[in-house]
Amino acid sequence: LATGPRQDNSIFYEIRTYDIKPSKMKEFVEMANKYFYLRAAHSEMVGIWSAELGAMNKVVHVWKYDNFAHRAAVRHALANDKDWQGKFISPALPLIEKQYNEVAYLVPWCQLGKPPKEGGVYEWVTFQMKPGGPALWGEAFQAAINAHINTGYTKLIGVFHTEYGFLNTVHVIWWNESPDHRAAGRHRAHEDARVVAAVRDSVRFLESQQNMLLIPLPCSSLK
């Protein structure tokens, strides 16, 4: 049921979400900061974050692949990387309660962005859309995203829609200077007639939504 245009290449992004045992969160983050350079040597990291609000003891990381054969080759190489397996995977697995992954594409009208400077916080917003894909909701959703961008208080990093995992899901990543800066910007946006109109039009395709405030780890490519 997912139809519509997609980027004209085979690039996709794997979103991996780990729920960490509450008593082990500090240990896991320290290990990731120390050893994730070993993982990043095999394929391009978009970013890795820990959840601050909206979820707890959760780590989200995103990896870019040229195609599925590329991912298979990377996974094979990681399985045979003794440093990665010995220094991170073996000691990290007992710290993890649950793992979940998704494969997602950038929507056709979005390119992956970067924050204007280091520091700040990321808002990860997940929309569960009605079936149909970008051909159904793409135009209205894009208008809602652009309306928020035009307020000037936030920076769009990426808009992804799922290919594997929870289907008809869209993840939007925003960057803000601080949680307070985001709060003030959201307040202004809610009073902006352009935003209100665009959101009102797009919600007819929406089933549910949730968000998290994320803090980039020091080892993250996006900081």
Short mmCIF file of C-alpha atoms in Angstrom, two decimals, residues 20-146:
data_model
loop_
_atom_site.label_atom_id
_atom_site.label_comp_id
_atom_site.label_asym_id
_atom_site.label_seq_id
_atom_site.Cartn_x
_atom_site.Cartn_y
_atom_site.Cartn_z
CA ILE A 20 19.18 -0.11 27.85
CA LYS A 21 18.83 -1.52 31.35
CA PRO A 22 18.29 1.53 33.60
CA SER A 23 21.23 0.70 35.85
CA LYS A 24 23.51 0.21 32.85
CA MET A 25 22.79 3.33 30.79
CA LYS A 26 25.91 5.20 31.92
CA GLU A 27 28.08 2.18 31.23
CA PHE A 28 26.61 1.66 27.76
CA VAL A 29 27.11 5.31 26.77
CA GLU A 30 30.70 5.25 27.98
CA MET A 31 31.39 2.12 25.95
CA ALA A 32 29.75 3.59 22.85
CA ASN A 33 31.82 6.75 23.11
CA LYS A 34 34.97 4.70 23.50
CA TYR A 35 34.45 2.08 20.80
CA PHE A 36 31.89 3.25 18.23
CA TYR A 37 34.74 4.46 16.03
CA LEU A 38 35.25 0.76 15.29
CA ARG A 39 31.68 0.49 14.01
CA ALA A 40 31.89 3.73 12.03
CA ALA A 41 34.95 2.39 10.19
CA HIS A 42 32.65 -0.03 8.32
CA SER A 43 29.86 2.29 7.13
CA GLU A 44 28.66 5.87 7.42
CA MET A 45 27.10 6.90 10.71
CA VAL A 46 24.43 9.57 10.53
CA GLY A 47 24.24 9.99 14.30
CA ILE A 48 23.79 8.38 17.69
CA TRP A 49 21.73 9.91 20.49
CA SER A 50 20.40 9.14 23.95
CA ALA A 51 16.83 10.02 24.87
CA GLU A 52 16.37 12.83 27.39
CA LEU A 53 12.60 13.42 27.27
CA GLY A 54 9.75 11.36 25.87
CA ALA A 55 11.64 8.14 26.59
CA MET A 56 14.27 6.98 29.07
CA ASN A 57 17.28 4.68 28.87
CA LYS A 58 17.01 4.58 25.09
CA VAL A 59 19.74 4.98 22.46
CA VAL A 60 18.97 5.66 18.79
CA HIS A 61 21.56 5.39 16.02
CA VAL A 62 21.22 5.75 12.26
CA TRP A 63 23.43 4.25 9.53
CA LYS A 64 23.54 4.98 5.81
CA TYR A 65 23.85 2.23 3.17
CA ASP A 66 24.21 2.36 -0.59
CA ASN A 67 21.92 -0.66 -1.05
CA PHE A 68 21.01 -3.94 0.65
CA ALA A 69 24.09 -5.72 -0.71
CA HIS A 70 26.21 -3.02 0.93
CA ARG A 71 24.47 -3.61 4.25
CA ALA A 72 24.95 -7.38 3.99
CA ALA A 73 28.66 -6.90 3.32
CA VAL A 74 29.01 -4.51 6.26
CA ARG A 75 27.17 -6.89 8.61
CA HIS A 76 29.43 -9.73 7.49
CA ALA A 77 32.54 -7.63 8.08
CA LEU A 78 31.31 -6.58 11.54
CA ALA A 79 30.70 -10.20 12.52
CA ASN A 80 34.33 -10.91 11.67
CA ASP A 81 35.80 -7.77 13.26
CA LYS A 82 37.44 -9.15 16.39
CA ASP A 83 38.02 -5.71 17.89
CA TRP A 84 34.37 -4.69 17.47
CA GLN A 85 33.05 -8.01 18.72
CA GLY A 86 35.43 -8.25 21.66
CA LYS A 87 35.62 -4.65 22.82
CA PHE A 88 31.98 -3.62 22.30
CA ILE A 89 29.49 -6.30 21.29
CA SER A 90 30.32 -8.96 23.89
CA PRO A 91 30.36 -6.59 26.90
CA ALA A 92 27.46 -4.45 25.58
CA LEU A 93 24.89 -7.18 24.95
CA PRO A 94 24.21 -7.84 28.68
CA LEU A 95 23.43 -4.12 29.10
CA ILE A 96 20.66 -4.12 26.46
CA GLU A 97 17.06 -5.06 27.24
CA LYS A 98 15.65 -4.81 23.71
CA GLN A 99 16.75 -3.98 20.17
CA TYR A 100 14.65 -2.80 17.26
CA ASN A 101 15.58 -1.76 13.76
CA GLU A 102 13.86 -0.13 10.80
CA VAL A 103 14.87 0.50 7.21
CA ALA A 104 13.79 3.90 5.95
CA TYR A 105 14.19 6.11 2.90
CA LEU A 106 14.39 9.86 2.81
CA VAL A 107 11.18 11.26 1.40
CA PRO A 108 11.69 12.44 -2.21
CA TRP A 109 11.61 16.14 -1.32
CA CYS A 110 14.16 16.01 1.53
CA GLN A 111 17.93 15.84 1.68
CA LEU A 112 19.80 14.98 4.85
CA GLY A 113 20.77 18.18 6.65
CA LYS A 114 23.23 19.22 9.32
CA PRO A 115 22.86 21.61 12.26
CA PRO A 116 24.28 25.11 11.80
CA LYS A 117 26.65 24.55 14.73
CA GLU A 118 27.62 21.94 17.29
CA GLY A 119 25.64 21.70 20.49
CA GLY A 120 21.92 21.89 20.83
CA VAL A 121 19.33 19.14 20.99
CA TYR A 122 17.45 17.00 18.50
CA GLU A 123 13.75 16.33 18.42
CA TRP A 124 12.78 12.98 16.92
CA VAL A 125 9.12 13.00 15.93
CA THR A 126 7.40 9.81 14.74
CA PHE A 127 4.16 9.99 12.75
CA GLN A 128 2.01 6.95 12.09
CA MET A 129 0.34 7.78 8.78
CA LYS A 130 -2.63 6.29 7.01
CA PRO A 131 -1.64 3.68 4.38
CA GLY A 132 -0.77 5.01 0.98
CA GLY A 133 2.74 6.40 1.22
CA PRO A 134 4.08 9.75 -0.03
CA ALA A 135 1.72 9.63 -3.02
CA LEU A 136 -1.14 10.05 -0.57
CA TRP A 137 0.20 12.26 2.19
CA GLY A 138 3.45 13.65 0.75
CA GLU A 139 2.21 17.02 -0.49
CA ALA A 140 0.26 17.91 2.66
CA PHE A 141 3.01 16.63 4.93
CA GLN A 142 5.64 18.61 3.06
CA ALA A 143 3.55 21.76 3.42
CA ALA A 144 3.31 21.22 7.19
CA ILE A 145 7.07 20.66 7.45
CA ASN A 146 7.82 23.76 5.37
#
